[in-house]
Coordinates of C-alpha atoms in Angstrom, one line a residue:
X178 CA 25.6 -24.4 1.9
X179 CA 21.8 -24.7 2.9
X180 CA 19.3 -24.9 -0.2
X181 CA 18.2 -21.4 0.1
X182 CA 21.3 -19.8 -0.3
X183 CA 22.3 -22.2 -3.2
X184 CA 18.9 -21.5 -5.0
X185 CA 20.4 -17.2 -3.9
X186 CA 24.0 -18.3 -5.6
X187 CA 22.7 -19.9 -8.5
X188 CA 20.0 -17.0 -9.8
X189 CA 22.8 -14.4 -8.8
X190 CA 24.9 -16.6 -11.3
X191 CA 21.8 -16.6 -13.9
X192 CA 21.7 -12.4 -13.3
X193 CA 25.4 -12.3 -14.3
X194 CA 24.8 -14.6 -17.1
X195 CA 21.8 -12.1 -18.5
X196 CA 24.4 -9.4 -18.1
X197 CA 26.9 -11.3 -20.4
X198 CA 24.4 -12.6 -22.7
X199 CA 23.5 -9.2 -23.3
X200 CA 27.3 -7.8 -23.8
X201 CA 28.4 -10.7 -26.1
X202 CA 25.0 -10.4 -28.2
X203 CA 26.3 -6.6 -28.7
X204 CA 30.1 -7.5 -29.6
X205 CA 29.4 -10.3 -31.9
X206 CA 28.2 -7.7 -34.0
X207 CA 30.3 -4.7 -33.4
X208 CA 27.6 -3.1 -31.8
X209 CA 25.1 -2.7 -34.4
X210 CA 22.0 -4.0 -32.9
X211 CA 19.9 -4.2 -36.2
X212 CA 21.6 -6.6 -37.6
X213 CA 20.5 -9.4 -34.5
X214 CA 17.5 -11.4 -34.9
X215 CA 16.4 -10.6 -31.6
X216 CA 16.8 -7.5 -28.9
X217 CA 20.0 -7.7 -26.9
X218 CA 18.0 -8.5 -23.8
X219 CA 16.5 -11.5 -25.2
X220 CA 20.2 -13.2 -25.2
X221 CA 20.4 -12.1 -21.7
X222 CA 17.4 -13.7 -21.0
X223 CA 18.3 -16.7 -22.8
X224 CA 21.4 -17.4 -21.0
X225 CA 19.4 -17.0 -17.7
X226 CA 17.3 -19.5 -18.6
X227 CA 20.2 -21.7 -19.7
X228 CA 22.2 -21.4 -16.4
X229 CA 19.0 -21.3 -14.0
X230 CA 16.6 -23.8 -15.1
X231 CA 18.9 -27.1 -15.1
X232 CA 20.1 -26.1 -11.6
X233 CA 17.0 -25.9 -10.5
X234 CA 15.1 -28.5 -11.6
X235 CA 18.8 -30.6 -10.0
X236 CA 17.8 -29.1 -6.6
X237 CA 14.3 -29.9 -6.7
X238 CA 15.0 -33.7 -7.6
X239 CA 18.2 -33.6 -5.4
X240 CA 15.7 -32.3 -2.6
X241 CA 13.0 -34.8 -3.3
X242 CA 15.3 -37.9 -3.7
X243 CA 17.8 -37.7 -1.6
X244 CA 15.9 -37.5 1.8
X245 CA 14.6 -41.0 1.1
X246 CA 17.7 -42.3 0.1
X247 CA 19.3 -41.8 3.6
X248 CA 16.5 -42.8 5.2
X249 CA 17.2 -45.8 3.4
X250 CA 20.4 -46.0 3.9
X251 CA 20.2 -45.4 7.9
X252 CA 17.6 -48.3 8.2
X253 CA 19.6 -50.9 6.9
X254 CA 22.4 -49.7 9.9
X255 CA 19.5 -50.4 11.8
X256 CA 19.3 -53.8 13.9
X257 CA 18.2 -56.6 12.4
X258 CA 15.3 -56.7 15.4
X259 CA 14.2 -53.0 15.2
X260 CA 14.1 -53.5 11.2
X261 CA 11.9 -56.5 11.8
X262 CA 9.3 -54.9 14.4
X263 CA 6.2 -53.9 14.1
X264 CA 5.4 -50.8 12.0
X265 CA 4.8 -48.0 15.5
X266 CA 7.9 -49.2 16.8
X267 CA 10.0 -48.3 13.5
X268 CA 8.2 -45.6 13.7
X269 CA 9.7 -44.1 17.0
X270 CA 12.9 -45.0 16.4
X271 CA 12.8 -43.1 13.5
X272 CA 11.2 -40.2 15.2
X273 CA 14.1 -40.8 18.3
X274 CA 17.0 -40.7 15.5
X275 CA 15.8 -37.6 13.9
X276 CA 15.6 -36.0 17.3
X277 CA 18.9 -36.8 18.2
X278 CA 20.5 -35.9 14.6
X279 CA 19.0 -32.2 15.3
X280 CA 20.7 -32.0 18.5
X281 CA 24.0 -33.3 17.1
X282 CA 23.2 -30.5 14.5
X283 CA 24.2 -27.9 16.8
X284 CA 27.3 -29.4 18.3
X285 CA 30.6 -28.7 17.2
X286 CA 33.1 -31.5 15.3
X287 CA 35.3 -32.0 18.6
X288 CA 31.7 -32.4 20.2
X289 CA 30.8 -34.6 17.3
X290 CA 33.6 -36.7 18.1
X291 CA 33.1 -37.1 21.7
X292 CA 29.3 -38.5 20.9
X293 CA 30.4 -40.8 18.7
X294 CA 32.5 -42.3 21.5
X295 CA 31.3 -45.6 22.9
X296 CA 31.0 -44.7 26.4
X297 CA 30.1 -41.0 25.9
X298 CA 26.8 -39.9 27.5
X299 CA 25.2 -38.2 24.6
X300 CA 21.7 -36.8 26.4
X301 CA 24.3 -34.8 29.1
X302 CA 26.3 -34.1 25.7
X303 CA 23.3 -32.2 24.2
X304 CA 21.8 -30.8 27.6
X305 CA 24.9 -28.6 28.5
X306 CA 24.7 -27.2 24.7
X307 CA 21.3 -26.6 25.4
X308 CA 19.6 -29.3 23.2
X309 CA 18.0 -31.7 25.5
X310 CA 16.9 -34.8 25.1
X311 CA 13.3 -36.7 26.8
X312 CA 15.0 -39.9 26.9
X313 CA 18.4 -41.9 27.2
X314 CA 19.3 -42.8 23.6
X315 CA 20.4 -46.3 22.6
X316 CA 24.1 -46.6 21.4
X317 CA 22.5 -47.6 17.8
X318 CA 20.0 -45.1 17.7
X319 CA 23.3 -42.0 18.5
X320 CA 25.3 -44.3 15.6
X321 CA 21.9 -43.6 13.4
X322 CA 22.2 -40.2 13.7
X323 CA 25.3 -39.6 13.5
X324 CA 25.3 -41.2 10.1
X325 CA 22.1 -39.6 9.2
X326 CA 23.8 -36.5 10.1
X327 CA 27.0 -37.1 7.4
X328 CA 25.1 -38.6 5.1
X329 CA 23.2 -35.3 5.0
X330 CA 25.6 -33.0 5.2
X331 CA 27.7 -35.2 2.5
X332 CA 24.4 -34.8 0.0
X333 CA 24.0 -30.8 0.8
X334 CA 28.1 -30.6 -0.3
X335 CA 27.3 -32.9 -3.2
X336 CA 24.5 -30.7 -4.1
X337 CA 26.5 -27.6 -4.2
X338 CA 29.1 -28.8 -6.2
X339 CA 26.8 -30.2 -8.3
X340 CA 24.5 -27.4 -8.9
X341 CA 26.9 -24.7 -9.1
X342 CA 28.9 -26.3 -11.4
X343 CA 26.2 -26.9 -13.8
X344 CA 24.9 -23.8 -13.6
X345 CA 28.5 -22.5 -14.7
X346 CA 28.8 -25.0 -17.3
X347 CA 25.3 -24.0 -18.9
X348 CA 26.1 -20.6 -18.6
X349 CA 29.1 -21.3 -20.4
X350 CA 27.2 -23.2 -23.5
X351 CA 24.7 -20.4 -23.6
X352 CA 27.5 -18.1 -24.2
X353 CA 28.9 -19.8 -27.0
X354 CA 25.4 -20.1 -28.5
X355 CA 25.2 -16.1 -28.5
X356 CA 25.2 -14.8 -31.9
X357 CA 23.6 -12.9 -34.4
X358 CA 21.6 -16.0 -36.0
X359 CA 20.5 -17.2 -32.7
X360 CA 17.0 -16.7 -32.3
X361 CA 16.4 -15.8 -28.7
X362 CA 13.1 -14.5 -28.6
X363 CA 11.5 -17.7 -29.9
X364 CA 13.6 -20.0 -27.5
X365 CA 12.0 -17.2 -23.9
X366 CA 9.1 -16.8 -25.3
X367 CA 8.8 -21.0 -25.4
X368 CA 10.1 -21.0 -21.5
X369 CA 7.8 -18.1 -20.2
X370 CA 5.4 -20.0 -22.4
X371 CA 5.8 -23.7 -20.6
X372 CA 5.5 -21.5 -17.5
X373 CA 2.5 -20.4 -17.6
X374 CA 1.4 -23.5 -19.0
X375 CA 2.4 -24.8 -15.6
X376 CA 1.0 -22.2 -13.9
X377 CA -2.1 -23.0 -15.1
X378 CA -1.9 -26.4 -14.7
X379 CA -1.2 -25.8 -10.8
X380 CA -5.0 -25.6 -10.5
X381 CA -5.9 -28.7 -12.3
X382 CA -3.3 -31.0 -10.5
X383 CA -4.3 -29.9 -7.0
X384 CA -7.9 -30.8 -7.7
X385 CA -7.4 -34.0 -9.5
X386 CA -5.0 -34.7 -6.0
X387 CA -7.4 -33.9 -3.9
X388 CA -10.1 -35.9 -5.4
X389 CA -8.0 -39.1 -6.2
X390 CA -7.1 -38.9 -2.4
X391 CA -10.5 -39.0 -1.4
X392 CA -11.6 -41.4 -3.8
X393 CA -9.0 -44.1 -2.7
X394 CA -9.7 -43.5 0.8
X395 CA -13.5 -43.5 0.5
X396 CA -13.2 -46.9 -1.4
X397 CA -11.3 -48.2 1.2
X398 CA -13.7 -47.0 3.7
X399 CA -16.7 -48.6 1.7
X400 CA -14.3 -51.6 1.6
X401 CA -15.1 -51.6 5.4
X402 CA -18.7 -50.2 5.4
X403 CA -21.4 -51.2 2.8
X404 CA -22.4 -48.0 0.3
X405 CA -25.8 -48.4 0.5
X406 CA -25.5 -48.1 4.6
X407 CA -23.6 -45.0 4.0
X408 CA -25.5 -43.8 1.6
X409 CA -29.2 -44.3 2.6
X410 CA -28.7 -44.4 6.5
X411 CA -30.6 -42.7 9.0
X412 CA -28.5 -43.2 11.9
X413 CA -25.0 -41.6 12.4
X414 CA -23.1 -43.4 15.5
X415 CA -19.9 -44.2 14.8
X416 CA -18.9 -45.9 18.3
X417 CA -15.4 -45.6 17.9
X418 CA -13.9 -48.8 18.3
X419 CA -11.4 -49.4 20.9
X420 CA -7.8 -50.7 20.1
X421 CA -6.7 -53.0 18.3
X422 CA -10.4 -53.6 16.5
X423 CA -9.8 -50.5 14.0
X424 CA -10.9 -52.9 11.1
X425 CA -14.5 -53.4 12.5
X426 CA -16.9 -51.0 11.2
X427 CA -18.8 -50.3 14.6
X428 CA -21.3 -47.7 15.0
X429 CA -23.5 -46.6 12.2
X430 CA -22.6 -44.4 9.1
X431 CA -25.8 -42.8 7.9
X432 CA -25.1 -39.6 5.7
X433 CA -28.6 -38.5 5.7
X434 CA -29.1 -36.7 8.6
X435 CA -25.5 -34.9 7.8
X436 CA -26.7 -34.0 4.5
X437 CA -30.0 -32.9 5.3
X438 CA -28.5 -30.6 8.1
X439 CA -26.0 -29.3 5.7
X440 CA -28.4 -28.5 2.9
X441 CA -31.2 -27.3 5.8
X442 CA -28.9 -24.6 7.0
X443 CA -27.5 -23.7 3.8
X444 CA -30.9 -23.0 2.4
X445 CA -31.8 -20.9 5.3
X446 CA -28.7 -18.6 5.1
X447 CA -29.2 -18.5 1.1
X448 CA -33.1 -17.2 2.0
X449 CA -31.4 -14.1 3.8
X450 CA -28.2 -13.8 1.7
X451 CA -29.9 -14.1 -1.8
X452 CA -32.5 -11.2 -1.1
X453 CA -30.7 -8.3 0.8
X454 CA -27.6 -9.1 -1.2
X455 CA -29.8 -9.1 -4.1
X456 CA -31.5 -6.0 -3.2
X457 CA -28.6 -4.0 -2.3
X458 CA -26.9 -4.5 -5.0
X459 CA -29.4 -3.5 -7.4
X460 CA -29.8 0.1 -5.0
X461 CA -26.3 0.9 -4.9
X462 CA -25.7 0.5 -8.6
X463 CA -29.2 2.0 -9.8
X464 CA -31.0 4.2 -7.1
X465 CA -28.1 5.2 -4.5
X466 CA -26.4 8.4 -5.2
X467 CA -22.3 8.6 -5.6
X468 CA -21.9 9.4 -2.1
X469 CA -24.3 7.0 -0.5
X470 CA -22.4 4.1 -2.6
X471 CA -19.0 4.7 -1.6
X472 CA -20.1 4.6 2.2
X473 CA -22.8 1.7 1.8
X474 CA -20.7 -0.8 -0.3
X475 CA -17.5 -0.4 2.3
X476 CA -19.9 -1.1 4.6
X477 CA -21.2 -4.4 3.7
X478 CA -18.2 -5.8 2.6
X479 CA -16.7 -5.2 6.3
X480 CA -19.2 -8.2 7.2
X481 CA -16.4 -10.4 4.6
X482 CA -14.4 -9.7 6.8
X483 CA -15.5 -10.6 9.5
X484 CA -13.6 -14.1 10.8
X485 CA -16.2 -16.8 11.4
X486 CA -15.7 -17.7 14.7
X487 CA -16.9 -14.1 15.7
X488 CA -20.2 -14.6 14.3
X489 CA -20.2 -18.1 16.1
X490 CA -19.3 -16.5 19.0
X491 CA -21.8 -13.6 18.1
X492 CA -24.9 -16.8 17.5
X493 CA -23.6 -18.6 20.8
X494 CA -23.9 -16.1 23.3
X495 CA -26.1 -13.4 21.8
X496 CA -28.0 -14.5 19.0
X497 CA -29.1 -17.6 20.2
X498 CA -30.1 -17.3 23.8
X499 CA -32.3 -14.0 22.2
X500 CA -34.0 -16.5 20.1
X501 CA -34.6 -18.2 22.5
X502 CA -36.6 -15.7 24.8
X503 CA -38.1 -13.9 21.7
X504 CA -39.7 -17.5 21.2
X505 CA -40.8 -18.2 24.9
X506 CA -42.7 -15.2 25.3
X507 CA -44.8 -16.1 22.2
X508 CA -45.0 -19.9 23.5
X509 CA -42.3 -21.4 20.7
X510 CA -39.7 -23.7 22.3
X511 CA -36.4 -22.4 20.1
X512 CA -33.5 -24.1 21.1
X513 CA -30.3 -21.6 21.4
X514 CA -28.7 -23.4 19.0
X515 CA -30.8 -24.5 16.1
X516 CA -31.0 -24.5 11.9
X517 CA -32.7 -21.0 12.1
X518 CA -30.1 -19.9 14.6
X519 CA -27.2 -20.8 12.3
X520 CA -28.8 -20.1 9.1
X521 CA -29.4 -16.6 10.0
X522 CA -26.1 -16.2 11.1
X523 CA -24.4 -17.1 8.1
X524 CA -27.0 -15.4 6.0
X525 CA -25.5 -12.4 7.2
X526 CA -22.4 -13.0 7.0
X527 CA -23.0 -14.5 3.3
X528 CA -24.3 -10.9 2.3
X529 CA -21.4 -9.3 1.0
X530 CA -20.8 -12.0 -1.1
X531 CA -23.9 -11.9 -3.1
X532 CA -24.3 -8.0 -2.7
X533 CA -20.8 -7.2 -4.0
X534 CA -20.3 -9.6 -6.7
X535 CA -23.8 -8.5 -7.9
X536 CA -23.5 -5.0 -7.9
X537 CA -20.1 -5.2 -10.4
X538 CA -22.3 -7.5 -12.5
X539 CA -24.9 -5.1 -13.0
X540 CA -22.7 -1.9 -13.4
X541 CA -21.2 -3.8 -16.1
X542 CA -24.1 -4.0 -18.3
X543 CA -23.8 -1.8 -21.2
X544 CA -25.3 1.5 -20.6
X545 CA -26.5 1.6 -24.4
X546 CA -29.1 -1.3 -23.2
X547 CA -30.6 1.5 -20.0
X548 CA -30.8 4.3 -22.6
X549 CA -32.7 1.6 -25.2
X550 CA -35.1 0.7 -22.6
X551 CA -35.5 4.5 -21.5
X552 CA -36.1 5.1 -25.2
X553 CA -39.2 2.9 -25.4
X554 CA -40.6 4.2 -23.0
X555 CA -40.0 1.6 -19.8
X556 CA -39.6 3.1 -16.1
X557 CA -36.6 2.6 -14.3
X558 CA -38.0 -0.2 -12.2
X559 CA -39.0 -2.4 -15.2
X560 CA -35.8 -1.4 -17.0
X561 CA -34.3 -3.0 -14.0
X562 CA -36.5 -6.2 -14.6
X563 CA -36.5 -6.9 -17.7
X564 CA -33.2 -5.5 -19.3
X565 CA -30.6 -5.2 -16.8
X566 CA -31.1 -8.6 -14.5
X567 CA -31.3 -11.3 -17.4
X568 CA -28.2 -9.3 -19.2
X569 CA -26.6 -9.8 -15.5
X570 CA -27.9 -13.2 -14.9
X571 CA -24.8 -15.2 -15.4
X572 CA -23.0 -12.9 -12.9
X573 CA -25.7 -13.1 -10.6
X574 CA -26.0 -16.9 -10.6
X575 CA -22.5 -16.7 -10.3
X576 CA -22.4 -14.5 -7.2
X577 CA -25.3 -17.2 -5.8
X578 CA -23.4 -20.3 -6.4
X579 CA -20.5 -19.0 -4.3
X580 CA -22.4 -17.7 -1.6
X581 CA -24.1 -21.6 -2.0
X582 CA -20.8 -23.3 -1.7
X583 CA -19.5 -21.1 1.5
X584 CA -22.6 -21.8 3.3
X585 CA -21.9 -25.7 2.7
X586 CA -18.2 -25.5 3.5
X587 CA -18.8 -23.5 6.8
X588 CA -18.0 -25.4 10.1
X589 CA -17.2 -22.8 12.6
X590 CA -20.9 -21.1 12.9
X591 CA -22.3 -24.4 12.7
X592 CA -20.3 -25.9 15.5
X593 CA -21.4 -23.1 17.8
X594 CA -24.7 -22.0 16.4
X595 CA -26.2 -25.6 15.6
X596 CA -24.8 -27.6 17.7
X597 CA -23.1 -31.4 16.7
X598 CA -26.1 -33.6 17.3
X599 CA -26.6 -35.3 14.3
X600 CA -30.6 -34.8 13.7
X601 CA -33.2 -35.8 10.4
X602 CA -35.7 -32.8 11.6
X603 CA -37.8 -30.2 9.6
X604 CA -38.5 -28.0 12.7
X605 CA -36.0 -25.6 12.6
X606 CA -36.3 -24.5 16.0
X607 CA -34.1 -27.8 16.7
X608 CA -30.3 -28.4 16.9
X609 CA -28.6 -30.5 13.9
X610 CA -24.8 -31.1 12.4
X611 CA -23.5 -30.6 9.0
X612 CA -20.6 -32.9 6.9
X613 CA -17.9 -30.7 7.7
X614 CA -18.9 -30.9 11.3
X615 CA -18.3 -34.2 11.3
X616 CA -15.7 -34.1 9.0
X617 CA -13.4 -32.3 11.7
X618 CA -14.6 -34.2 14.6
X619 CA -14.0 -37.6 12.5
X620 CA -10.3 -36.7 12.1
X621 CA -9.7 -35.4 15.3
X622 CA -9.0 -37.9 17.9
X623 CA -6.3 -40.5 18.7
X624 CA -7.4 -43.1 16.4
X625 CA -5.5 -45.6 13.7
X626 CA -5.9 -43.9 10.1
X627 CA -7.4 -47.0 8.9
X628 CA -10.2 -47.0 11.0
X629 CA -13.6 -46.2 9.5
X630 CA -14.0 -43.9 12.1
X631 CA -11.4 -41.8 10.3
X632 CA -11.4 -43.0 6.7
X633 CA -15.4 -42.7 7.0
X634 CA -14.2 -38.2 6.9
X635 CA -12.9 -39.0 3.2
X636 CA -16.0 -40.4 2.0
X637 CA -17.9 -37.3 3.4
X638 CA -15.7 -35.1 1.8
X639 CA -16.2 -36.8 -1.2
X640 CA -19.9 -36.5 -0.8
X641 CA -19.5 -32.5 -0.6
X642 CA -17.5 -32.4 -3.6
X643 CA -19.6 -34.7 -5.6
X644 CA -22.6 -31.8 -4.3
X645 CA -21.1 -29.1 -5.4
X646 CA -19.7 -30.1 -8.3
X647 CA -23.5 -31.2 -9.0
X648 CA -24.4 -27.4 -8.4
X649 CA -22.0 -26.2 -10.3
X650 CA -23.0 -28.0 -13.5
X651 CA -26.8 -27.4 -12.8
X652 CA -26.3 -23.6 -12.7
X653 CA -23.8 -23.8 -15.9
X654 CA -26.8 -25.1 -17.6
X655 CA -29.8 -22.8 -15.9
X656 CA -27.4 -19.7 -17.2
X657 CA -26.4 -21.2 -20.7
X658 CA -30.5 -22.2 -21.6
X659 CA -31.2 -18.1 -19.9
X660 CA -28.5 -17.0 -22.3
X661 CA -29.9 -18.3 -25.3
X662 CA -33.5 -17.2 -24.5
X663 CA -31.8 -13.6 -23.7
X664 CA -29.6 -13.1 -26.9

């Protein structure tokens, strides 16, 4: 029985459980409800938990173990000379024996019997049942699969058995527990409580994964490659290395002109983002009438949804080369792809998200706080400046820091509006790169994953997230000192 359909038998099981949890919870007191401590569908849901949870969290640790424990277990059937080889050629012989263990997958047991016969030729074997094979198979490397093969199939049985018959056997003991003293409620309301506590935690785990991933690869990398080179460089050239010399840090591994090309576009973009967003957020939800805001918003928020690679295609071949022309009939040599190219760009494209998140800021500032302002006497336009912005400041900065963040993380419009030359230039008519850029070209290649060329893309990923989170904590304190002055 495959996983899936185990995980189907086991909550079908759990539903049958909730369905007897809630009869017996009746019965053991004749039917008269008031006298339970808890509502006959907690009982239910109690013995749900009972028979699902311990199944489940036996096929996840069944699932997560076991796969390395044949593994294992087929290596050591292994040769003694393919054991001791290099670490590539383990490698493909573990990649050849999991090729051939799918193909014996689909055969039949009489067909399973023929392959495992000495003389048998097992690549004809899984041709005519339309699993072919690239290469002739060793006789070790078939014996390999095969056993991988029942060793599997062996665990998924185990499995079954296992899990099914723990799930019966909880379900059973929840059963027994039923009764009018059992307190049910507090017992599911202490799972759905660990669950969302896990839930939650989700979040946190992921980041603190990412980040520790970076962080030991980037020490690794600066293992290779002094910091201060990285760090204070003006040069990037990696040079990557030819074979077999993957521990030499050739090339050079300045971040500056990556950085200065990330932040240079960024802050173009944010000059035309902030302002129209800004600005049409503060029409639609002050000056617009009903009907003019339900066409205008829809509108802009199209432009969210607009994939990126359309507007680099849109900067590439349109954009650009207009640029371009524009700037050599008034004598400016603008290259097609450039910082203003790019940053234009994806300051339109960054609109919606200032414009959108703004404008459900500032409708949600109290009305009371328009009709005080009114009161005093204040026009709409300084109402607007002095009352409604600083109460919908936080929002705002809010709406500003994630437009910030997307213009650093964005690679596609760069690639095709910017270009890839790494440059350290304040003329924006001129082509530069960004660390995401790089990022992507860094890990894409046939190179050794120890090579600095590659581990170097962990310590520039850990440059953006040390930047951000930089930003983030400098606009948590801009909003909380604002917040103070406001209230």
């Amino acid at each position: 029985m495959s996983t899936p359909l185990l995980a189907a038998v086991v909550v079908a099981l759990g539903a049958i459980g909730w369905l007897l949890g809630s009869w017996r919870s009746k019965a053991s007191v004749g039917g008269k409800v008031s006298t339970l401590h808890s509502r006959p569908g907690y009982y239910g849901a109690y013995v749900l938990c009972w028979t699902i949870l311990p199944a489940f969290f036996l096929i996840v640790l069944w699932s997560a173990i076991s796969p390395m424990v044949v593994s294992n277990m087929v290596s050591s059937r292994l040769p003694q000379n393919v054991q001791d080889g290099v670490t590539q050629a383990r490698s493909l012989t573990t990649s050849a024996i999991n090729t051939i263990e799918r193909g014996l997958a689909t055969l039949s047991a009489e067909d399973l019997e023929k392959a495992a016969q000495p003389n048998t030729d097992v690549k004809a074997l899984l041709l005519s049942k339309g699993a072919p094979l690239a290469i002739n198979p060793e006789p070790y490397a078939v014996n390999a699969a095969l056993f991988q093969l029942q060793a599997k199939r062996s665990s998924q049985l185990l499995l079954t058995i296992s899990a099914i018959g723990l799930a019966l056997l909880c379900l059973g003991f929840a059963l027994f527990q039923v009764g009018p003293k059992l307190r049910s409620r507090n017992a599911v309301e202490r799972v759905a409580l660990a669950g969302l506590f896990a839930c939650s935690m989700v979040a946190i785990l992921t980041t603190l994964g990412i980040v520790l991933s970076m962080l030991f690869e980037s020490i690794h990398f600066f293992g290779i490659v002094p910091i201060q080179d990285f760090l204070f460089g003006t040069v990037w050239d990696p040079r990557f290395s030819a074979a077999g010399s993957s521990g030499e840090a050739g090339g050079q591994f300045g971040l500056l002109p990556l950085l200065w090309g990330t932040l240079y576009i960024s802050f173009v973009a944010l000059l035309v983002a902030v302002p129209v967003g800004l600005f049409s957020a503060v029409y639609m939800s002050e000056y617009a009438s009903g009907s003019v805001r339900l066409m205008t918003k829809p509108l802009l928020e199209i432009l969210a949804g607009i994939p990126t690679i359309v507007y680099g295609f849109f900067a590439l071949i349109t954009f650009g080369p207009l640029l371009r022309d524009l700037g050599a009939h008034v004598g400016l040599s603008i290259s097609a792809t450039s910082v203003l190219t790019a940053g234009l760009i994806m300051g339109v494209m960054l609109i919606p998200f200032v414009s959108s998140l703004s404008d459900d800021i500032i409708n949600a500032v109290p009305q009371s706080l328009r009709e005080g302002s009114y009161g005093l006497g204040a026009t709409q336009s300084e109402t607007i400046k002095r009352v409604i912005l600083p109460a919908a400041l936080p929002g705002i900065v809010g709406a500003i820091l994630l437009a910030a963040s997307r213009a650093i993380g964005e690679t596609m419009i760069v690639v095709l509006a910017a270009g890839i030359a790494p440059n350290l230039t304040l003329n924006p008519f001129e082509p530069v790169t960004t660390i995401t850029v790089k990022i992507v070209s860094q890990l894409t290649g046939d190179l050794e994953f120890n090579s600095p060329q590659t581990l170097v893309a962990f310590a520039l990923g850990l440059t953006l997230f040390v930047f951000t989170l930089a930003l983030n904590i400098y606009a948590l304190y801009i909003v909380r000192k604002y917040r103070e002055q406001y209230e």
